[in-house]
């Protein structure tokens, strides 16, 4: 923490005073670790990603085809029905052009910005999409509604994670 | 005041692990059972309460992830960072306020998914005064058990009798994870964790989820053949300071019980209450809590249990069923409900018209809650 950037009246605290212990603080570095059970729906979804496929599930109540798949429909509150293999193409629902890293540090001057996007997957119901990232795309040319396609890691590289898709690229 | 009833309940089995179900799928199972039991659809539930702690969930703002599996999408929903009985109290107040007629309450544990449980438990201690000393969290129970035994004359053998009873009761409970036929010598021979506390005095953890549906009198009478009425509620906290709290007595439980008894007009709990489910995360806690709730005189609970003269926790308690984190009070309440409805199977008590469930939020807390249920 750089204390000097705050304008304080009186004798300002110096960062060094915290570092050398003349001003006391209580540091804490918890080691919190979890390993969540994927269960049926997430487990099957991740298996699909590992195989290079996008898997959804259909609700027999409202007929929505949902991705990511779930074992129950949150609207009908019933078990869902068939597993459905979906296309790895879709259209951009919304996107942003992000100039900071996840920890809020700025990307270096001239670096390509991050391009998070919600992508509605072809074959899934309207509004059903996955959050991912765009690549091979000029930020100035991205549009809401633009068609995109998944660029997958190789079979060897895929681990059963959302990052098995490298990015979605514009379909031209 | 309006009358408020529990009109439906669902509970998954408590299990040491549950890898084939995500926490969402587990909660959905309990919620669906509860709504079916209440004879309603999720659409009729007007508001939802979940009881959870972010550090045990492993999510920040874990409450944001709960609507889907409860059927609470696009509905009022909130989380109480406390035990399920505190969640029931919140639902009760929502109904008393007139804002809602039907409220669902949920709590669960996916303890098996926490890979650093001692870190999570240690994170609950005061960072300045306690954490730097570096004790395993069970030391608090060791300190408390020692003072409780010292003050009351209760014995470690009597505590072992609690374990034997509860693990045995769990054999008759299809929801329980840790049913076992044990002898007092098995408990006394188990390794010391933090003297006088032994390994077998400590509840094992479990995964599981419980959901209940609470309704005002009109809704309860029109929807349910067997509403079970909430006649009293109470909750209280002692100071969190390990240095200044009361060690011998569970003052939080005394105060919570006083509040609940006043509300339910109960003068003589030992006579007026048929079904008693108390927190037994540690064996001595059952004794300490029974005394705090005036189910028996101070210093007599251990003797009465050893002699079989009182037999609380027909469910098997946390020792027999597995401790469910903030859902532990839900498991206690669920058993009272089943007993009062006559649905307790092999465990069914002959007389079960009034019951009490009590929770404690575990080490290092000094928070407890009490609910009094009745068939009238
Ligand atoms: Zn549906």
XYZ file of C-alpha atoms and ligand atoms in Angstrom:
549
model
C 0.000 0.000 0.000
C 1.428 3.371 -0.998
C 0.316 5.692 1.759
C 2.031 8.743 0.291
C -0.673 9.154 -2.350
C -3.222 10.176 0.291
C -3.082 13.798 1.330
C -3.159 13.667 5.112
C -3.022 16.517 7.616
C -0.421 16.491 10.360
C 2.447 14.021 10.140
C 1.593 11.658 7.288
C 2.171 7.916 7.645
C 4.961 6.537 5.486
C 4.662 3.152 3.754
C 8.031 2.278 5.243
C 6.549 2.576 8.754
C 4.162 -0.306 7.959
C 6.942 -2.328 6.326
C 9.420 -1.983 9.159
C 6.790 -2.624 11.846
C 6.893 0.761 13.582
C 3.178 0.928 12.691
C 1.607 -2.471 13.446
C -0.920 -4.290 11.249
C -2.236 -7.855 11.386
C -1.480 -9.670 8.137
C -3.536 -12.692 7.086
C -2.908 -15.174 4.273
C -5.596 -17.844 4.468
C -5.177 -21.073 2.519
C -8.736 -21.767 1.475
C -9.093 -24.658 -0.956
C -12.156 -26.357 -2.394
C -12.919 -29.085 -4.875
C -16.541 -28.874 -5.977
C -18.437 -31.969 -7.025
C -19.487 -31.381 -10.616
C -22.512 -33.653 -10.263
C -24.410 -34.853 -13.333
C -24.953 -31.752 -15.429
C -21.655 -29.951 -15.051
C -19.805 -33.276 -15.228
C -21.374 -34.163 -18.583
C -20.750 -30.616 -19.878
C -17.062 -30.811 -18.991
C -16.777 -34.305 -20.528
C -18.228 -32.803 -23.712
C -15.713 -29.972 -23.759
C -12.939 -32.521 -23.403
C -14.314 -34.277 -26.495
C -14.521 -30.955 -28.326
C -18.328 -30.790 -28.125
C -20.841 -28.381 -26.646
C -23.518 -30.326 -24.769
C -26.901 -28.926 -23.797
C -30.050 -30.376 -22.255
C -33.693 -30.008 -23.166
C -36.545 -29.264 -20.768
C -39.720 -31.182 -21.641
C -41.800 -28.573 -19.814
C -40.869 -25.316 -21.542
C -39.019 -26.967 -24.472
C -35.967 -24.796 -23.909
C -32.632 -26.253 -24.947
C -30.235 -25.106 -22.270
C -26.504 -24.612 -22.258
C -24.731 -25.102 -19.936
C -26.905 -28.150 -19.305
C -28.701 -28.623 -15.986
C -30.524 -31.556 -14.442
C -33.516 -29.441 -13.536
C -35.274 -26.531 -15.209
C -35.188 -23.493 -12.950
C -38.463 -22.208 -14.391
C -40.541 -25.415 -14.614
C -38.786 -26.899 -11.542
C -38.775 -30.354 -13.124
C -36.128 -32.827 -14.208
C -34.853 -31.950 -17.651
C -34.921 -34.483 -20.503
C -32.583 -35.347 -23.347
C -28.954 -34.371 -23.720
C -28.404 -32.458 -26.965
C -25.163 -31.900 -28.859
C -25.075 -28.309 -30.053
C -23.114 -26.457 -32.740
C -19.897 -24.746 -31.726
C -21.065 -21.600 -33.473
C -23.256 -18.807 -32.211
C -23.817 -15.078 -32.105
C -22.580 -12.354 -29.808
C -25.235 -11.310 -27.283
C -23.018 -8.681 -25.692
C -19.317 -7.944 -25.384
C -16.881 -5.509 -23.841
C -13.385 -4.259 -24.632
C -11.443 -4.654 -21.454
C -8.174 -2.767 -20.836
C -7.355 -4.108 -17.386
C -6.292 -7.504 -16.087
C -8.494 -9.411 -13.622
C -6.542 -7.858 -10.740
C -7.281 -4.362 -12.107
C -3.693 -3.765 -13.249
C -3.624 -2.042 -16.661
C -2.693 -3.982 -19.748
C 0.647 -2.792 -21.180
C 0.524 0.024 -23.735
C -0.189 -1.440 -27.168
C -1.353 -4.839 -25.854
C -4.519 -6.259 -27.408
C -7.470 -5.635 -25.077
C -9.375 -8.603 -23.567
C -12.666 -9.265 -25.332
C -15.162 -10.955 -22.983
C -18.423 -11.859 -24.689
C -21.668 -13.706 -24.031
C -22.258 -16.024 -26.970
C -25.684 -17.460 -27.747
C -24.992 -20.962 -29.014
C -26.624 -22.154 -32.241
C -29.236 -24.807 -31.560
C -29.834 -23.632 -27.977
C -32.871 -21.566 -27.089
C -32.863 -17.814 -27.495
C -30.884 -16.158 -24.719
C -29.010 -19.363 -23.803
C -25.332 -18.719 -24.041
C -21.942 -19.137 -22.538
C -19.493 -16.528 -21.365
C -16.244 -16.707 -23.270
C -13.660 -14.567 -25.009
C -13.317 -13.385 -28.609
C -10.118 -13.825 -30.626
C -8.824 -13.163 -34.137
C -11.134 -10.162 -33.943
C -10.515 -6.476 -34.494
C -12.166 -4.745 -31.501
C -13.453 -2.028 -33.837
C -15.319 -4.544 -35.978
C -17.079 -6.576 -33.307
C -20.821 -6.094 -33.310
C -23.666 -7.387 -31.186
C -25.338 -10.146 -33.218
C -22.091 -11.056 -35.015
C -21.686 -14.768 -35.911
C -18.756 -16.525 -34.219
C -17.229 -20.024 -34.043
C -15.243 -21.821 -31.339
C -11.512 -22.339 -31.782
C -10.646 -25.444 -29.763
C -7.453 -26.598 -28.134
C -6.101 -29.854 -29.575
C -7.477 -33.106 -28.148
C -4.270 -33.600 -26.173
C -4.489 -30.190 -24.609
C -8.156 -30.415 -23.609
C -8.718 -31.058 -19.907
C -12.492 -30.870 -19.421
C -12.657 -27.139 -18.703
C -14.262 -24.066 -20.234
C -10.760 -23.092 -21.414
C -10.746 -26.139 -23.745
C -12.146 -23.558 -26.159
C -9.354 -21.047 -26.789
C -11.724 -18.352 -27.991
C -14.551 -17.666 -30.406
C -13.564 -16.063 -33.710
C -15.740 -14.091 -36.125
C -17.338 -16.238 -38.863
C -16.826 -14.579 -42.199
C -49.771 -12.582 16.508
C -50.596 -14.731 13.505
C -50.137 -18.448 13.761
C -47.441 -19.880 11.515
C -46.910 -23.538 10.597
C -44.410 -25.773 8.852
C -46.408 -27.436 6.080
C -43.749 -29.360 4.193
C -40.219 -30.663 4.513
C -37.633 -32.449 2.409
C -34.243 -33.823 3.340
C -31.601 -35.625 1.336
C -29.741 -38.459 3.015
C -26.726 -37.270 4.971
C -23.593 -38.770 3.488
C -19.870 -38.576 4.029
C -19.423 -37.738 0.337
C -21.834 -37.001 -2.496
C -19.757 -36.755 -5.689
C -22.606 -37.652 -8.060
C -24.552 -34.532 -7.097
C -23.543 -30.912 -7.372
C -24.736 -28.749 -4.482
C -27.368 -27.391 -6.850
C -28.667 -30.864 -7.677
C -28.667 -31.785 -3.990
C -30.685 -28.707 -3.005
C -33.108 -29.284 -5.898
C -33.768 -32.810 -4.573
C -34.609 -31.491 -1.085
C -36.683 -28.593 -2.441
C -38.732 -30.823 -4.708
C -39.443 -33.181 -1.795
C -40.476 -30.266 0.417
C -42.858 -28.729 -2.131
C -44.388 -32.134 -2.872
C -44.773 -32.760 0.854
C -46.496 -29.381 1.216
C -48.708 -30.117 -1.770
C -47.629 -26.966 -3.583
C -45.628 -26.015 -6.640
C -42.596 -23.752 -6.446
C -44.766 -21.041 -7.977
C -46.816 -20.774 -4.808
C -43.776 -20.014 -2.645
C -43.639 -16.248 -2.305
C -40.233 -15.763 -0.692
C -37.106 -17.806 0.009
C -34.490 -17.900 2.765
C -31.224 -19.816 2.592
C -28.742 -20.273 5.425
C -25.120 -20.342 4.331
C -21.613 -19.086 4.964
C -19.449 -18.023 2.040
C -16.310 -19.594 3.505
C -17.869 -23.050 3.681
C -19.400 -22.626 0.227
C -16.174 -21.403 -1.352
C -18.058 -18.614 -3.142
C -18.221 -14.937 -2.397
C -21.883 -13.887 -2.233
C -22.933 -17.552 -2.330
C -26.555 -16.447 -1.902
C -26.595 -15.187 -5.481
C -26.220 -18.802 -6.632
C -29.230 -20.216 -4.804
C -32.408 -19.169 -6.677
C -32.359 -21.744 -9.520
C -32.326 -24.882 -7.400
C -35.071 -23.582 -5.075
C -37.476 -22.449 -7.778
C -36.814 -18.909 -6.582
C -35.949 -17.308 -9.922
C -37.509 -13.827 -10.202
C -38.729 -13.999 -6.585
C -37.689 -12.328 -3.321
C -34.807 -14.279 -1.837
C -32.206 -13.680 0.838
C -29.521 -15.458 2.816
C -29.160 -15.624 6.572
C -25.563 -16.308 7.585
C -26.687 -18.455 10.460
C -28.179 -21.796 11.363
C -31.387 -23.084 9.750
C -33.451 -22.358 12.881
C -32.430 -18.703 12.521
C -33.585 -19.024 8.906
C -36.946 -20.353 10.127
C -37.141 -17.377 12.483
C -36.587 -15.068 9.508
C -39.361 -16.805 7.565
C -41.608 -16.551 10.623
C -41.024 -12.792 10.828
C -41.632 -12.391 7.091
C -45.019 -14.029 7.533
C -45.800 -12.068 10.708
C -45.037 -8.860 8.831
C -47.800 -9.686 6.384
C -45.474 -9.388 3.388
C -45.697 -13.090 2.506
C -47.974 -16.052 3.188
C -45.698 -18.913 2.106
C -41.913 -18.923 2.572
C -39.355 -21.692 1.897
C -36.216 -22.085 4.012
C -33.122 -23.980 2.875
C -29.777 -25.013 4.349
C -27.166 -27.486 3.201
C -23.653 -28.774 3.652
C -21.126 -29.793 1.006
C -18.469 -30.202 3.634
C -16.713 -32.906 1.593
C -15.857 -30.237 -0.993
C -13.804 -28.175 1.468
C -10.222 -29.316 1.041
C -8.823 -27.167 3.864
C -11.519 -27.446 6.560
C -9.160 -26.630 9.418
C -8.094 -23.458 7.615
C -11.734 -22.456 7.182
C -12.430 -23.174 10.870
C -9.293 -21.356 12.016
C -10.318 -18.373 9.884
C -13.270 -17.900 12.238
C -10.983 -17.038 15.154
C -10.001 -13.540 16.198
C -6.997 -12.596 14.033
C -5.264 -10.549 16.714
C -5.860 -12.421 19.955
C -6.316 -16.056 18.939
C -5.120 -17.027 15.481
C -1.405 -16.389 16.028
C -1.400 -19.026 18.803
C -1.978 -21.691 16.173
C -4.217 -24.244 17.934
C -6.418 -26.742 16.115
C -10.010 -25.371 16.295
C -11.211 -28.291 18.453
C -9.201 -26.862 21.363
C -12.179 -24.587 22.103
C -14.332 -27.652 22.699
C -11.583 -29.090 24.919
C -11.526 -25.909 27.006
C -15.283 -25.843 27.286
C -15.709 -29.544 28.041
C -13.111 -29.326 30.801
C -14.863 -26.406 32.487
C -18.301 -27.966 32.031
C -17.212 -31.272 33.609
C -15.446 -29.394 36.409
C -18.464 -27.207 37.224
C -21.169 -29.853 37.042
C -19.461 -33.047 38.138
C -20.483 -34.667 34.848
C -17.990 -37.291 33.692
C -16.250 -38.203 30.469
C -17.979 -41.595 30.767
C -21.368 -39.876 30.700
C -20.236 -38.017 27.576
C -19.307 -41.374 26.049
C -22.849 -42.584 26.808
C -24.178 -39.740 24.661
C -22.084 -40.964 21.732
C -23.196 -44.578 22.204
C -26.887 -43.556 22.363
C -26.804 -41.222 19.381
C -24.785 -43.474 17.098
C -27.193 -46.308 17.985
C -30.288 -44.171 17.342
C -28.860 -43.334 13.931
C -29.051 -47.017 12.951
C -32.836 -46.576 12.911
C -32.708 -43.373 10.871
C -32.514 -43.893 7.105
C -31.182 -40.340 6.666
C -28.204 -40.866 9.005
C -24.615 -41.410 7.863
C -22.897 -42.632 11.028
C -25.092 -45.201 12.722
C -23.063 -47.689 14.773
C -23.323 -50.157 17.627
C -20.602 -49.029 20.029
C -19.659 -49.585 23.659
C -18.649 -46.911 26.137
C -15.156 -48.425 26.154
C -14.890 -47.754 22.388
C -15.394 -44.048 23.036
C -13.135 -43.967 26.065
C -10.459 -45.769 24.095
C -10.553 -43.355 21.171
C -7.592 -41.016 20.809
C -7.498 -37.706 22.651
C -7.910 -34.658 20.428
C -7.788 -31.865 22.985
C -8.132 -33.339 26.475
C -10.676 -34.144 27.815
C -12.159 -34.269 24.298
C -11.648 -37.549 22.451
C -11.984 -38.235 18.734
C -15.246 -40.155 19.222
C -16.770 -37.192 21.119
C -16.664 -35.134 17.900
C -19.342 -35.386 15.206
C -18.146 -36.403 11.791
C -19.262 -34.045 9.034
C -21.716 -34.915 6.274
C -23.129 -33.578 3.015
C -26.860 -32.988 2.856
C -29.641 -30.500 2.255
C -32.911 -29.696 4.012
C -35.785 -27.502 2.818
C -38.962 -26.593 4.709
C -42.071 -24.674 3.729
C -43.571 -22.272 6.254
C -47.046 -20.757 5.897
C -49.534 -18.539 7.689
C -52.552 -20.164 9.338
C -54.972 -19.683 6.439
C -52.589 -21.096 3.864
C -51.522 -23.872 6.234
C -55.094 -24.981 6.915
C -56.131 -24.899 3.268
C -53.019 -26.646 1.934
C -51.980 -29.098 4.617
C -53.633 -31.992 6.413
C -50.881 -32.028 9.051
C -49.549 -28.536 9.685
C -47.073 -28.434 12.560
C -47.273 -25.120 14.369
C -44.355 -22.900 15.307
C -45.272 -22.040 18.895
C -41.996 -20.535 20.029
C -38.706 -19.227 18.688
C -35.640 -17.796 20.337
C -32.035 -17.067 19.551
C -29.151 -15.402 21.347
C -25.395 -14.871 21.260
C -22.829 -14.612 24.052
C -19.685 -12.533 23.529
C -17.397 -13.964 20.829
C -14.360 -13.403 23.045
C -12.702 -16.663 24.061
C -11.250 -14.728 26.964
C -14.501 -13.422 28.413
C -17.292 -15.827 27.498
C -19.068 -18.160 29.913
C -17.261 -21.518 29.610
C -19.207 -23.798 31.906
C -22.723 -23.013 30.722
C -24.307 -22.552 27.302
C -25.748 -19.134 28.158
C -26.807 -18.526 24.539
C -29.020 -21.640 24.731
C -30.450 -20.590 28.118
C -31.449 -17.207 26.679
C -32.768 -18.641 23.406
C -34.870 -21.149 25.362
C -36.196 -18.466 27.698
C -37.368 -16.434 24.721
C -38.954 -19.448 23.025
C -40.634 -20.732 26.208
C -42.111 -17.313 26.935
C -43.533 -17.145 23.421
C -44.915 -20.688 23.654
C -46.153 -20.182 27.265
C -44.133 -23.170 28.429
C -43.641 -23.247 32.191
C -42.225 -26.735 32.751
C -40.282 -27.819 29.654
C -39.437 -31.277 30.995
C -43.136 -32.096 31.357
C -44.591 -30.153 28.465
C -42.158 -31.174 25.713
C -42.285 -34.718 24.316
C -39.622 -34.605 21.594
C -36.224 -33.055 22.257
C -33.533 -32.627 19.599
C -30.480 -30.692 20.760
C -27.141 -29.814 19.277
C -24.559 -32.535 19.960
C -21.708 -31.496 17.686
C -19.553 -32.597 20.629
C -20.883 -35.185 23.062
C -20.673 -32.912 26.137
C -22.687 -30.272 24.238
C -25.778 -32.480 24.394
C -25.539 -32.517 28.202
C -24.737 -28.826 28.480
C -27.587 -27.931 26.111
C -30.170 -30.149 27.845
C -29.381 -28.336 31.102
C -29.466 -24.918 29.409
C -32.914 -25.763 28.050
C -34.125 -26.802 31.544
C -34.964 -30.284 30.272
C -33.132 -31.394 33.416
C -31.401 -29.809 36.407
C -27.838 -28.500 36.115
C -25.335 -31.309 36.410
C -27.865 -34.131 36.011
C -28.059 -34.646 32.230
C -25.116 -37.042 32.027
C -26.366 -39.260 34.821
C -29.902 -39.355 33.408
C -28.609 -40.312 29.960
C -26.220 -42.934 31.276
C -29.135 -44.465 33.216
C -31.441 -44.189 30.190
C -33.911 -41.969 32.074
C -33.999 -39.348 29.339
C -33.425 -40.110 25.657
C -33.202 -36.991 23.494
C -32.012 -36.984 19.876
C -33.986 -39.946 18.556
C -32.634 -38.893 15.143
C -29.112 -39.805 16.192
C -28.125 -36.146 16.435
C -25.082 -34.799 14.672
C -23.003 -37.589 16.212
C -25.123 -40.208 14.486
C -26.376 -38.402 11.392
C -23.298 -36.326 10.601
C -22.860 -32.605 11.259
C -24.308 -30.481 8.453
C -22.704 -27.080 9.184
C -25.511 -24.458 9.129
C -28.022 -27.181 8.221
C -27.506 -29.002 11.524
C -30.460 -27.222 13.156
C -32.467 -28.267 10.110
C -31.769 -31.938 10.796
C -32.850 -31.454 14.438
C -36.034 -29.636 13.386
C -36.754 -32.243 10.692
C -36.760 -35.037 13.288
C -39.115 -33.109 15.586
C -41.406 -32.562 12.620
C -41.403 -36.257 11.676
C -42.072 -37.284 15.288
C -44.949 -34.808 15.636
C -46.472 -35.962 12.354
C -46.111 -39.607 13.358
C -43.764 -40.233 10.434
C -40.642 -41.230 12.413
C -40.873 -44.922 11.541
C -38.952 -47.204 13.890
C -37.976 -44.210 16.009
C -41.553 -43.058 16.597
C -42.236 -41.957 20.183
C -45.629 -42.858 21.690
C -46.402 -39.337 22.780
C -45.280 -36.661 20.363
C -47.460 -33.550 20.458
C -44.908 -30.905 21.405
C -41.250 -30.784 20.444
C -38.155 -28.668 20.713
C -35.182 -28.363 18.377
C -32.052 -26.454 19.315
C -28.996 -25.460 17.309
C -25.545 -24.135 18.039
C -23.359 -22.661 15.298
C -20.282 -24.574 16.409
C -16.753 -23.601 17.358
C -15.869 -20.805 17.981
C -19.373 -19.313 18.101
C -21.629 -18.653 21.067
C -24.847 -18.474 19.074
C -27.772 -20.799 19.509
C -31.408 -20.972 18.476
C -34.476 -22.812 19.739
C -37.760 -23.641 18.035
C -40.839 -25.071 19.745
C -43.212 -27.006 17.513
C -46.640 -28.343 18.334
C -49.510 -30.303 16.843
C -51.803 -27.641 18.267
Zn -38.593 -25.833 -18.339
